[in-house]
Amino acid sequence: MSEKAQLIIGGKTYEFPLVTGSEHEVAIDINDLLEKTGAITLDHGFKNTGSTKSAITFLDGDKGILRYRGYSIEELAEKSTFLEVSYLLIFGELPNKAELFKFTDEIKKHTLVHEDIKKILDGFPSTAHPMGVMASLFCSQTAFYPESLDPNRSAEGVRLSIVRSLAKMPTFAAWAYKNAVGHPVNYPDNSLDYCGRFLKMMFALPAEDYHVDPVIADALDKLLILHADHEQNCSTSTVRMVGSSKASIYSSISAGINALWGPLHGGANQEVIIMLESIRKDGGDVDKWINKAKDKNDPFRLMGFGHRVYKNFDPRAKIIKKAADDVLGKLGINDPVLEIAQRLEEVALKDSYFVERKLYPNVDFYSGIIYRALGIPVELFTVMFAMGRLPGWIAQWKEMRENKEPIGRPRQVYTGATPRPYVAIDKR
Ligand code: CMC
């Protein structure tokens, strides 16, 4: 392949260097495009635009490959733990035993949140969606740790913010749930591991013993690993964009939580269960709903289907589908929507509309079914996604900062009015 790309504008040829990634992906480096040619690129939804060089996550949408720092998602989901994967994503290498113990201990030391957080929580009505509550509580860390606002913080200071973020996220998530159901909050029990601690804060009731079910804790840990990073998606790009203005790590991640909330992104897992329930209540006629999804005059989309990058299959969906079978089997749960989901998938995968557009089940299609089996309420599904994505957001924020990336500031093609005179109206 030629080492330069040529662009002809108005009969004049301009050359741009090519950049090749470690997995042989090729990009045209247009850093000096405007300066050289006077033109910019236009790419709605950034479908063809690389915003950065990154060494964290590799995915190949055609082959259905996802790797964190070179390790396959299949292997990590089977053999690793969420905190080990978090360390890998954030610091670049798998921890040795001593490093993992130190990291786990540091996190345990910071699981408590400031008591005044309860006052903020009390300000939210119980109707508040837990994602909005969690984004607000997360951002409030800037008030409790104002030193995090210093854009020139030392590496130790940054590490402390990273540890605090990972330590407090499950507390915020569980408290956002407690607010929604109107129950008193539980404090973190540091004798438990990351997922066990979260489950106890979620489900323990006053004056009742709560025992963590290892099947549930293990399934949750696996789900968090599967969600831990996904390169430059909507929420991660948001975290990097906000962070590029040198905003604090807490406000950058809070922005990521808000971006994830939308139904086309992380919010899809909640929408999938709502959709499957509607289909069940409607009599379970899968063909009718497939036809609705294909009808361009109907706004309905098959939630949990399709992906911007995966055009063959989503490797996370494969693992989750199997995990859903395992978890429901182990817990002895027979969820009627699982059967509807399987039938929907079967019909869609044979239908030319979905085949031609390369629409396959994504990570969110089966994750909601597992969350439901684990007892997680539907409004908390996207919160679970956010808990899983946290180390990815942190790693991407840290990489952006260490690479000294410039402030994110896209251009536009202006299509509004051309100059026109202001005509005053009589304002008296
Ligand atoms: N149901 C029906 N048609 C669909 C669907 C769907 N779920 N997804 C895409 N299409 C059609 C779309 O109408 C378009 O058709 P046409 O070419 O005739 O106009 C074509 O497929 C391409 O769709 P697009 O919206 O241009 O593709 P995109 O890359 O911009 O959007 C997506 C990707 C994930 C937003 C989209 O597939 C979608 O809305 N899926 C449902 C929501 C969902 O499950 N989101 C979770 C994504 S995975 C979790 C995460 O990382 O966020």
CSV table of C-alpha atoms and ligand atoms in Angstrom, one decimal:
chain,number,residue,atom,x,y,z
A,1,MET,CA,0.0,0.0,0.0
A,2,SER,CA,1.2,3.5,-0.8
A,3,GLU,CA,2.5,5.4,2.2
A,4,LYS,CA,0.5,8.5,1.3
A,5,ALA,CA,-3.1,9.3,0.6
A,6,GLN,CA,-3.9,11.7,-2.2
A,7,LEU,CA,-6.7,14.1,-2.1
A,8,ILE,CA,-7.7,16.2,-5.2
A,9,ILE,CA,-9.5,19.5,-4.5
A,10,GLY,CA,-10.2,21.9,-7.4
A,11,GLY,CA,-7.7,20.0,-9.6
A,12,LYS,CA,-4.9,20.3,-7.1
A,13,THR,CA,-3.5,17.2,-5.5
A,14,TYR,CA,-2.6,17.1,-1.8
A,15,GLU,CA,-0.8,14.3,0.0
A,16,PHE,CA,-1.4,13.0,3.5
A,17,PRO,CA,0.6,10.5,5.5
A,18,LEU,CA,-0.9,7.2,6.5
A,19,VAL,CA,-0.8,5.9,10.1
A,20,THR,CA,-0.9,2.2,10.8
A,21,GLY,CA,-2.0,0.7,14.1
A,22,SER,CA,-0.5,-2.4,15.7
A,23,GLU,CA,-3.3,-4.5,14.3
A,24,HIS,CA,-2.7,-3.0,10.8
A,25,GLU,CA,-5.6,-0.6,10.8
A,26,VAL,CA,-4.9,2.3,8.4
A,27,ALA,CA,-5.8,5.9,9.0
A,28,ILE,CA,-5.2,9.0,6.9
A,29,ASP,CA,-3.5,11.6,9.1
A,30,ILE,CA,-5.3,14.9,8.2
A,31,ASN,CA,-3.9,17.0,11.1
A,32,ASP,CA,-2.8,19.7,8.6
A,33,LEU,CA,-5.8,19.3,6.2
A,34,LEU,CA,-7.3,22.7,6.9
A,35,GLU,CA,-4.0,24.5,6.8
A,36,LYS,CA,-3.0,22.8,3.5
A,37,THR,CA,-6.3,22.8,1.6
A,38,GLY,CA,-8.7,25.3,3.4
A,39,ALA,CA,-11.2,22.4,3.7
A,40,ILE,CA,-12.4,20.3,6.6
A,41,THR,CA,-14.0,16.8,6.7
A,42,LEU,CA,-17.7,16.2,7.4
A,43,ASP,CA,-18.5,12.9,9.1
A,44,HIS,CA,-21.8,12.8,10.9
A,45,GLY,CA,-21.7,10.5,14.0
A,46,PHE,CA,-17.9,10.2,13.5
A,47,LYS,CA,-18.5,7.0,11.5
A,48,ASN,CA,-15.1,7.2,9.8
A,49,THR,CA,-13.1,9.4,12.2
A,50,GLY,CA,-10.4,8.3,14.5
A,51,SER,CA,-10.3,10.8,17.4
A,52,THR,CA,-7.2,9.4,19.0
A,53,LYS,CA,-4.5,6.8,19.0
A,54,SER,CA,-5.1,4.4,21.9
A,55,ALA,CA,-3.3,1.4,23.3
A,56,ILE,CA,-6.2,0.2,25.6
A,57,THR,CA,-8.8,-1.8,23.7
A,58,PHE,CA,-8.8,-3.4,20.2
A,59,LEU,CA,-11.9,-4.4,18.4
A,60,ASP,CA,-12.5,-5.8,15.0
A,61,GLY,CA,-16.1,-5.4,14.1
A,62,ASP,CA,-16.0,-7.7,11.1
A,63,LYS,CA,-14.3,-10.6,12.9
A,64,GLY,CA,-16.1,-10.1,16.2
A,65,ILE,CA,-12.8,-9.6,18.1
A,66,LEU,CA,-12.5,-7.7,21.4
A,67,ARG,CA,-9.3,-7.5,23.4
A,68,TYR,CA,-8.3,-5.4,26.4
A,69,ARG,CA,-4.6,-4.6,26.3
A,70,GLY,CA,-4.1,-7.6,24.0
A,71,TYR,CA,-6.0,-10.2,26.1
A,72,SER,CA,-9.1,-11.7,24.6
A,73,ILE,CA,-12.4,-10.8,26.2
A,74,GLU,CA,-13.3,-14.6,26.2
A,75,GLU,CA,-10.3,-15.4,28.2
A,76,LEU,CA,-10.6,-12.5,30.6
A,77,ALA,CA,-14.3,-13.2,31.2
A,78,GLU,CA,-13.6,-16.9,32.0
A,79,LYS,CA,-10.5,-16.6,34.1
A,80,SER,CA,-10.1,-13.1,35.5
A,81,THR,CA,-11.9,-10.8,38.0
A,82,PHE,CA,-13.3,-7.4,37.6
A,83,LEU,CA,-10.7,-5.7,39.8
A,84,GLU,CA,-7.8,-7.5,38.0
A,85,VAL,CA,-9.2,-6.4,34.6
A,86,SER,CA,-9.7,-2.8,36.0
A,87,TYR,CA,-6.0,-2.8,36.9
A,88,LEU,CA,-5.0,-4.1,33.5
A,89,LEU,CA,-7.1,-1.4,31.7
A,90,ILE,CA,-5.9,1.5,33.9
A,91,PHE,CA,-2.2,0.6,34.4
A,92,GLY,CA,-1.6,-1.3,31.1
A,93,GLU,CA,-0.4,-4.7,32.5
A,94,LEU,CA,-2.0,-7.5,34.5
A,95,PRO,CA,-1.1,-7.0,38.2
A,96,ASN,CA,1.1,-9.6,40.0
A,97,LYS,CA,-0.3,-11.0,43.3
A,98,ALA,CA,1.2,-8.2,45.5
A,99,GLU,CA,0.0,-5.4,43.1
A,100,LEU,CA,-3.5,-6.9,43.0
A,101,PHE,CA,-3.7,-7.2,46.8
A,102,LYS,CA,-2.5,-3.6,47.3
A,103,PHE,CA,-5.0,-2.3,44.7
A,104,THR,CA,-7.8,-4.3,46.3
A,105,ASP,CA,-6.9,-3.0,49.8
A,106,GLU,CA,-6.6,0.6,48.6
A,107,ILE,CA,-10.1,0.3,47.2
A,108,LYS,CA,-11.5,-1.2,50.4
A,109,LYS,CA,-10.1,1.8,52.3
A,110,HIS,CA,-12.2,4.2,50.3
A,111,THR,CA,-15.6,2.6,50.0
A,112,LEU,CA,-17.3,4.9,52.5
A,113,VAL,CA,-18.7,8.1,51.1
A,114,HIS,CA,-18.9,11.4,53.0
A,115,GLU,CA,-22.0,11.5,55.2
A,116,ASP,CA,-23.1,14.7,53.5
A,117,ILE,CA,-23.7,12.7,50.3
A,118,LYS,CA,-26.8,11.5,52.1
A,119,LYS,CA,-28.1,15.1,52.2
A,120,ILE,CA,-27.6,15.3,48.4
A,121,LEU,CA,-29.4,12.0,48.0
A,122,ASP,CA,-32.3,13.2,50.1
A,123,GLY,CA,-32.8,16.0,47.7
A,124,PHE,CA,-33.8,13.6,44.9
A,125,PRO,CA,-37.4,12.5,44.7
A,126,SER,CA,-37.9,8.7,44.6
A,127,THR,CA,-39.0,9.1,41.0
A,128,ALA,CA,-35.5,10.2,40.0
A,129,HIS,CA,-33.8,7.7,37.6
A,130,PRO,CA,-30.8,6.1,39.3
A,131,MET,CA,-28.6,7.1,36.4
A,132,GLY,CA,-29.2,10.8,37.0
A,133,VAL,CA,-28.7,10.3,40.7
A,134,MET,CA,-25.5,8.4,40.2
A,135,ALA,CA,-24.1,11.0,37.7
A,136,SER,CA,-24.9,13.7,40.3
A,137,LEU,CA,-23.3,11.9,43.2
A,138,PHE,CA,-20.3,11.1,41.2
A,139,CYS,CA,-19.8,14.7,40.2
A,140,SER,CA,-20.3,15.8,43.8
A,141,GLN,CA,-16.9,14.2,44.5
A,142,THR,CA,-15.4,17.4,43.1
A,143,ALA,CA,-16.8,19.2,46.1
A,144,PHE,CA,-15.5,16.7,48.7
A,145,TYR,CA,-12.1,16.4,47.0
A,146,PRO,CA,-11.5,19.9,45.6
A,147,GLU,CA,-7.8,19.0,45.0
A,148,SER,CA,-9.1,16.8,42.1
A,149,LEU,CA,-9.8,20.1,40.2
A,150,ASP,CA,-6.1,20.8,39.9
A,151,PRO,CA,-5.2,20.0,36.2
A,152,ASN,CA,-1.5,19.5,37.2
A,153,ARG,CA,-2.1,16.9,39.9
A,154,SER,CA,0.7,14.5,40.7
A,155,ALA,CA,0.6,10.8,39.6
A,156,GLU,CA,-0.2,9.8,43.3
A,157,GLY,CA,-3.0,12.3,43.4
A,158,VAL,CA,-4.5,10.9,40.2
A,159,ARG,CA,-4.1,7.4,41.6
A,160,LEU,CA,-6.1,8.4,44.7
A,161,SER,CA,-8.9,9.8,42.5
A,162,ILE,CA,-8.9,6.6,40.5
A,163,VAL,CA,-9.1,4.4,43.6
A,164,ARG,CA,-11.8,6.6,45.1
A,165,SER,CA,-13.8,6.4,41.9
A,166,LEU,CA,-13.7,2.6,41.8
A,167,ALA,CA,-14.3,2.3,45.6
A,168,LYS,CA,-17.3,4.6,45.7
A,169,MET,CA,-19.1,3.8,42.5
A,170,PRO,CA,-20.9,0.7,44.0
A,171,THR,CA,-21.9,2.7,47.0
A,172,PHE,CA,-23.4,5.4,44.8
A,173,ALA,CA,-25.1,2.8,42.6
A,174,ALA,CA,-26.7,1.0,45.6
A,175,TRP,CA,-27.7,4.3,47.2
A,176,ALA,CA,-29.3,5.5,44.0
A,177,TYR,CA,-31.4,2.3,44.2
A,178,LYS,CA,-32.3,2.8,47.8
A,179,ASN,CA,-33.4,6.3,47.0
A,180,ALA,CA,-35.7,4.9,44.3
A,181,VAL,CA,-37.3,2.4,46.6
A,182,GLY,CA,-37.4,4.7,49.6
A,183,HIS,CA,-35.3,2.4,51.9
A,184,PRO,CA,-32.5,3.4,54.3
A,185,VAL,CA,-29.1,3.1,52.7
A,186,ASN,CA,-26.6,0.4,53.7
A,187,TYR,CA,-22.9,1.1,54.4
A,188,PRO,CA,-20.2,-0.9,52.6
A,189,ASP,CA,-19.1,-4.1,54.3
A,190,ASN,CA,-15.4,-4.4,53.6
A,191,SER,CA,-15.2,-8.0,54.6
A,192,LEU,CA,-16.8,-8.8,51.2
A,193,ASP,CA,-15.3,-8.5,47.8
A,194,TYR,CA,-16.3,-5.9,45.2
A,195,CYS,CA,-19.5,-7.5,43.9
A,196,GLY,CA,-20.5,-9.0,47.2
A,197,ARG,CA,-20.2,-5.6,48.9
A,198,PHE,CA,-22.4,-4.0,46.2
A,199,LEU,CA,-25.0,-6.8,46.4
A,200,LYS,CA,-25.2,-6.4,50.2
A,201,MET,CA,-25.6,-2.6,50.0
A,202,MET,CA,-28.4,-3.2,47.4
A,203,PHE,CA,-30.4,-5.9,49.0
A,204,ALA,CA,-29.7,-6.1,52.8
A,205,LEU,CA,-32.8,-5.0,54.7
A,206,PRO,CA,-32.7,-3.6,58.3
A,207,ALA,CA,-32.6,-6.4,61.0
A,208,GLU,CA,-32.3,-9.2,58.4
A,209,ASP,CA,-29.2,-11.3,57.7
A,210,TYR,CA,-28.0,-11.0,54.2
A,211,HIS,CA,-25.8,-13.7,52.6
A,212,VAL,CA,-24.2,-13.1,49.3
A,213,ASP,CA,-25.0,-15.8,46.8
A,214,PRO,CA,-21.7,-16.7,45.1
A,215,VAL,CA,-23.5,-17.6,41.8
A,216,ILE,CA,-25.0,-14.1,41.7
A,217,ALA,CA,-21.7,-12.4,42.7
A,218,ASP,CA,-19.7,-14.4,40.1
A,219,ALA,CA,-22.2,-13.7,37.3
A,220,LEU,CA,-22.1,-10.0,38.2
A,221,ASP,CA,-18.3,-9.9,38.2
A,222,LYS,CA,-18.3,-11.5,34.7
A,223,LEU,CA,-20.9,-9.0,33.4
A,224,LEU,CA,-18.7,-6.1,34.7
A,225,ILE,CA,-15.7,-7.5,32.9
A,226,LEU,CA,-17.6,-7.7,29.6
A,227,HIS,CA,-18.6,-4.1,29.9
A,228,ALA,CA,-15.3,-2.7,31.2
A,229,ASP,CA,-14.1,-1.0,28.0
A,230,HIS,CA,-15.2,-0.6,24.4
A,231,GLU,CA,-12.8,1.9,22.9
A,232,GLN,CA,-14.1,5.2,21.5
A,233,ASN,CA,-17.9,4.8,22.0
A,234,CYS,CA,-20.3,7.6,22.8
A,235,SER,CA,-19.7,7.7,26.6
A,236,THR,CA,-16.0,7.1,26.4
A,237,SER,CA,-15.5,9.8,23.8
A,238,THR,CA,-17.5,12.1,26.1
A,239,VAL,CA,-15.2,11.3,29.0
A,240,ARG,CA,-12.2,12.1,26.9
A,241,MET,CA,-13.8,15.2,25.4
A,242,VAL,CA,-14.7,16.6,28.8
A,243,GLY,CA,-11.4,15.6,30.2
A,244,SER,CA,-9.6,17.3,27.4
A,245,SER,CA,-10.7,20.7,28.8
A,246,LYS,CA,-8.7,19.6,31.9
A,247,ALA,CA,-12.0,19.2,33.9
A,248,SER,CA,-11.6,16.8,36.9
A,249,ILE,CA,-11.8,13.1,36.5
A,250,TYR,CA,-15.0,13.1,38.5
A,251,SER,CA,-16.8,15.6,36.3
A,252,SER,CA,-15.5,13.8,33.2
A,253,ILE,CA,-16.8,10.5,34.3
A,254,SER,CA,-20.1,12.0,35.4
A,255,ALA,CA,-20.5,13.3,31.9
A,256,GLY,CA,-19.8,9.7,30.6
A,257,ILE,CA,-22.5,8.3,32.9
A,258,ASN,CA,-25.0,10.8,31.4
A,259,ALA,CA,-23.9,9.9,27.8
A,260,LEU,CA,-24.3,6.2,28.6
A,261,TRP,CA,-27.9,6.7,29.9
A,262,GLY,CA,-29.4,7.1,26.4
A,263,PRO,CA,-31.5,4.2,24.9
A,264,LEU,CA,-29.2,4.0,21.9
A,265,HIS,CA,-26.2,3.4,24.1
A,266,GLY,CA,-26.2,1.8,27.6
A,267,GLY,CA,-29.9,2.6,28.2
A,268,ALA,CA,-30.6,-0.2,25.6
A,269,ASN,CA,-30.4,-2.9,28.3
A,270,GLN,CA,-33.3,-1.4,30.1
A,271,GLU,CA,-35.2,-1.0,26.9
A,272,VAL,CA,-34.7,-4.6,25.9
A,273,ILE,CA,-36.5,-6.0,28.9
A,274,ILE,CA,-39.3,-3.4,28.5
A,275,MET,CA,-39.6,-4.5,24.8
A,276,LEU,CA,-39.5,-8.2,25.7
A,277,GLU,CA,-42.2,-7.7,28.3
A,278,SER,CA,-44.4,-5.8,25.9
A,279,ILE,CA,-44.1,-8.6,23.4
A,280,ARG,CA,-45.0,-11.2,26.0
A,281,LYS,CA,-48.0,-9.2,27.2
A,282,ASP,CA,-49.0,-8.7,23.6
A,283,GLY,CA,-49.3,-12.5,23.1
A,284,GLY,CA,-45.7,-13.2,22.1
A,285,ASP,CA,-46.2,-12.8,18.3
A,286,VAL,CA,-42.5,-12.3,17.4
A,287,ASP,CA,-43.1,-11.9,13.7
A,288,LYS,CA,-45.4,-8.9,14.4
A,289,TRP,CA,-42.6,-7.1,16.3
A,290,ILE,CA,-40.0,-8.0,13.7
A,291,ASN,CA,-42.3,-6.4,11.0
A,292,LYS,CA,-42.7,-3.3,13.2
A,293,ALA,CA,-38.9,-3.0,13.5
A,294,LYS,CA,-38.6,-3.2,9.7
A,295,ASP,CA,-41.3,-0.6,9.0
A,296,LYS,CA,-39.7,2.7,8.3
A,297,ASN,CA,-42.9,4.5,9.3
A,298,ASP,CA,-42.8,2.9,12.7
A,299,PRO,CA,-40.3,4.4,15.2
A,300,PHE,CA,-39.9,1.0,16.9
A,301,ARG,CA,-36.4,-0.6,16.7
A,302,LEU,CA,-35.4,-4.0,17.9
A,303,MET,CA,-33.6,-2.9,21.1
A,304,GLY,CA,-30.4,-4.9,21.7
A,305,PHE,CA,-29.9,-5.4,18.0
A,306,GLY,CA,-27.3,-3.7,15.8
A,307,HIS,CA,-24.0,-2.0,16.5
A,308,ARG,CA,-22.0,0.8,15.0
A,309,VAL,CA,-18.9,-1.3,14.9
A,310,TYR,CA,-19.8,-5.1,15.1
A,311,LYS,CA,-21.1,-6.2,11.7
A,312,ASN,CA,-20.8,-9.9,12.2
A,313,PHE,CA,-21.4,-10.7,15.8
A,314,ASP,CA,-20.8,-9.0,19.2
A,315,PRO,CA,-18.4,-11.3,21.1
A,316,ARG,CA,-19.8,-10.0,24.4
A,317,ALA,CA,-23.3,-11.1,23.3
A,318,LYS,CA,-22.1,-14.7,22.7
A,319,ILE,CA,-20.6,-14.9,26.2
A,320,ILE,CA,-23.6,-13.3,27.8
A,321,LYS,CA,-26.1,-15.6,26.0
A,322,LYS,CA,-24.3,-18.6,27.4
A,323,ALA,CA,-24.0,-17.0,30.8
A,324,ALA,CA,-27.8,-16.2,30.8
A,325,ASP,CA,-28.5,-19.9,30.3
A,326,ASP,CA,-26.0,-20.9,33.0
A,327,VAL,CA,-27.2,-18.4,35.6
A,328,LEU,CA,-30.9,-19.0,35.1
A,329,GLY,CA,-30.2,-22.8,35.2
A,330,LYS,CA,-28.1,-22.5,38.5
A,331,LEU,CA,-30.7,-20.2,40.1
A,332,GLY,CA,-33.5,-22.4,38.9
A,333,ILE,CA,-35.3,-19.5,37.2
A,334,ASN,CA,-37.5,-20.0,34.2
A,335,ASP,CA,-37.9,-16.5,32.7
A,336,PRO,CA,-40.5,-16.5,29.9
A,337,VAL,CA,-38.9,-13.5,28.2
A,338,LEU,CA,-35.7,-15.6,27.6
A,339,GLU,CA,-37.7,-17.7,25.3
A,340,ILE,CA,-39.1,-14.7,23.5
A,341,ALA,CA,-35.6,-13.3,23.2
A,342,GLN,CA,-34.3,-16.5,21.7
A,343,ARG,CA,-37.2,-16.7,19.2
A,344,LEU,CA,-36.7,-13.0,18.2
A,345,GLU,CA,-33.0,-13.7,17.6
A,346,GLU,CA,-33.8,-16.8,15.6
A,347,VAL,CA,-36.3,-15.0,13.3
A,348,ALA,CA,-34.2,-11.8,12.9
A,349,LEU,CA,-31.1,-13.7,12.0
A,350,LYS,CA,-32.9,-15.3,9.1
A,351,ASP,CA,-34.7,-12.1,7.9
A,352,SER,CA,-33.2,-10.4,4.9
A,353,TYR,CA,-33.7,-6.9,6.5
A,354,PHE,CA,-31.4,-7.8,9.4
A,355,VAL,CA,-29.1,-9.9,7.4
A,356,GLU,CA,-28.5,-7.2,4.7
A,357,ARG,CA,-27.9,-4.5,7.4
A,358,LYS,CA,-25.7,-6.8,9.4
A,359,LEU,CA,-27.8,-6.4,12.5
A,360,TYR,CA,-27.0,-8.9,15.2
A,361,PRO,CA,-27.7,-9.1,19.0
A,362,ASN,CA,-25.4,-6.8,20.9
A,363,VAL,CA,-24.2,-6.9,24.5
A,364,ASP,CA,-27.5,-5.5,25.8
A,365,PHE,CA,-29.8,-8.2,24.3
A,366,TYR,CA,-29.2,-10.8,26.9
A,367,SER,CA,-27.6,-8.8,29.7
A,368,GLY,CA,-31.0,-7.6,31.0
A,369,ILE,CA,-32.2,-11.1,31.4
A,370,ILE,CA,-29.3,-12.0,33.6
A,371,TYR,CA,-29.6,-8.8,35.6
A,372,ARG,CA,-33.3,-9.6,36.2
A,373,ALA,CA,-32.4,-13.1,37.3
A,374,LEU,CA,-29.8,-11.6,39.8
A,375,GLY,CA,-32.7,-9.6,41.3
A,376,ILE,CA,-31.5,-6.2,39.8
A,377,PRO,CA,-34.5,-4.0,39.1
A,378,VAL,CA,-34.8,-2.8,35.5
A,379,GLU,CA,-34.1,0.9,36.2
A,380,LEU,CA,-30.7,-0.3,37.6
A,381,PHE,CA,-29.6,-2.1,34.4
A,382,THR,CA,-27.8,0.9,32.9
A,383,VAL,CA,-26.3,1.7,36.3
A,384,MET,CA,-24.7,-1.8,36.2
A,385,PHE,CA,-23.3,-1.0,32.7
A,386,ALA,CA,-21.9,2.2,34.2
A,387,MET,CA,-20.3,0.3,37.1
A,388,GLY,CA,-18.7,-2.1,34.6
A,389,ARG,CA,-17.6,0.7,32.2
A,390,LEU,CA,-15.9,2.8,35.0
A,391,PRO,CA,-12.4,1.3,34.6
A,392,GLY,CA,-12.5,1.9,30.9
A,393,TRP,CA,-13.5,5.5,31.3
A,394,ILE,CA,-10.7,5.9,33.9
A,395,ALA,CA,-8.1,4.3,31.6
A,396,GLN,CA,-9.2,6.4,28.6
A,397,TRP,CA,-9.2,9.6,30.7
A,398,LYS,CA,-5.7,8.7,32.0
A,399,GLU,CA,-4.4,7.9,28.6
A,400,MET,CA,-5.8,11.2,27.2
A,401,ARG,CA,-4.1,13.1,30.0
A,402,GLU,CA,-0.7,11.3,29.7
A,403,ASN,CA,-0.7,11.7,25.9
A,404,LYS,CA,-1.2,15.5,26.5
A,405,GLU,CA,-4.0,15.5,24.0
A,406,PRO,CA,-5.3,18.9,22.9
A,407,ILE,CA,-8.8,20.1,23.8
A,408,GLY,CA,-11.4,18.4,21.7
A,409,ARG,CA,-13.1,20.9,19.4
A,410,PRO,CA,-14.7,19.7,16.2
A,411,ARG,CA,-15.4,22.0,13.2
A,412,GLN,CA,-18.7,22.4,11.4
A,413,VAL,CA,-20.1,23.3,8.0
A,414,TYR,CA,-22.3,26.4,8.6
A,415,THR,CA,-25.6,26.2,6.9
A,416,GLY,CA,-27.4,29.2,8.5
A,417,ALA,CA,-28.3,32.6,7.3
A,418,THR,CA,-25.7,34.7,5.5
A,419,PRO,CA,-25.1,38.4,6.7
A,420,ARG,CA,-28.2,40.4,7.0
A,421,PRO,CA,-29.0,43.8,8.6
A,422,TYR,CA,-30.6,44.0,12.0
A,423,VAL,CA,-33.9,45.9,11.8
A,424,ALA,CA,-35.1,47.2,15.1
A,425,ILE,CA,-38.7,46.7,16.2
A,426,ASP,CA,-40.4,49.2,18.4
A,427,LYS,CA,-39.8,47.8,21.9
A,428,ARG,CA,-41.7,50.4,23.8
B,1,CMC,N1,-33.9,-2.4,14.6
B,1,CMC,C1,-34.3,-2.1,13.4
B,1,CMC,N2,-33.5,-1.5,12.4
B,1,CMC,C2,-32.3,-1.1,12.8
B,1,CMC,C3,-31.8,-1.4,14.1
B,1,CMC,C4,-32.6,-2.0,15.0
B,1,CMC,N3,-32.2,-2.3,16.2
B,1,CMC,N4,-30.5,-0.9,14.2
B,1,CMC,C5,-30.2,-0.4,13.0
B,1,CMC,N5,-31.3,-0.5,12.1
B,1,CMC,C6,-31.3,-0.2,10.7
B,1,CMC,C7,-31.5,1.3,10.5
B,1,CMC,O1,-32.9,1.7,10.5
B,1,CMC,C8,-30.7,1.6,9.3
B,1,CMC,O2,-31.6,1.1,8.2
B,1,CMC,P1,-31.5,1.9,6.8
B,1,CMC,O3,-30.1,1.7,6.2
B,1,CMC,O4,-32.6,1.2,5.9
B,1,CMC,O5,-31.8,3.3,7.1
B,1,CMC,C9,-29.6,0.6,9.3
B,1,CMC,O6,-30.0,-0.5,10.2
B,1,CMC,C10,-28.3,1.2,9.9
B,1,CMC,O7,-28.6,1.7,11.2
B,1,CMC,P2,-28.0,3.0,11.8
B,1,CMC,O8,-28.9,3.6,12.9
B,1,CMC,O9,-27.6,3.9,10.7
B,1,CMC,O10,-26.7,2.4,12.5
B,1,CMC,P3,-25.8,3.1,13.6
B,1,CMC,O11,-24.5,2.5,13.4
B,1,CMC,O12,-25.9,4.6,13.4
B,1,CMC,O13,-26.5,2.7,14.9
B,1,CMC,C11,-27.2,1.5,16.8
B,1,CMC,C12,-26.1,1.7,15.8
B,1,CMC,C13,-26.6,0.6,17.9
B,1,CMC,C14,-27.4,2.9,17.5
B,1,CMC,C15,-28.5,1.0,16.2
B,1,CMC,O14,-28.2,-0.3,15.7
B,1,CMC,C16,-29.6,0.9,17.2
B,1,CMC,O15,-30.3,1.9,17.4
B,1,CMC,N6,-29.8,-0.3,17.9
B,1,CMC,C17,-30.8,-0.4,18.9
B,1,CMC,C18,-30.3,0.2,20.2
B,1,CMC,C19,-29.2,-0.7,20.9
B,1,CMC,O16,-29.4,-1.9,21.0
B,1,CMC,N7,-28.1,0.0,21.4
B,1,CMC,C20,-27.1,-0.7,22.1
B,1,CMC,C21,-25.8,-0.7,21.4
B,1,CMC,S1,-24.6,-1.8,22.1
B,1,CMC,C22,-24.3,-1.1,23.7
B,1,CMC,C23,-23.4,0.1,23.6
B,1,CMC,O17,-22.2,-0.1,23.5
B,1,CMC,O18,-23.9,1.2,23.5
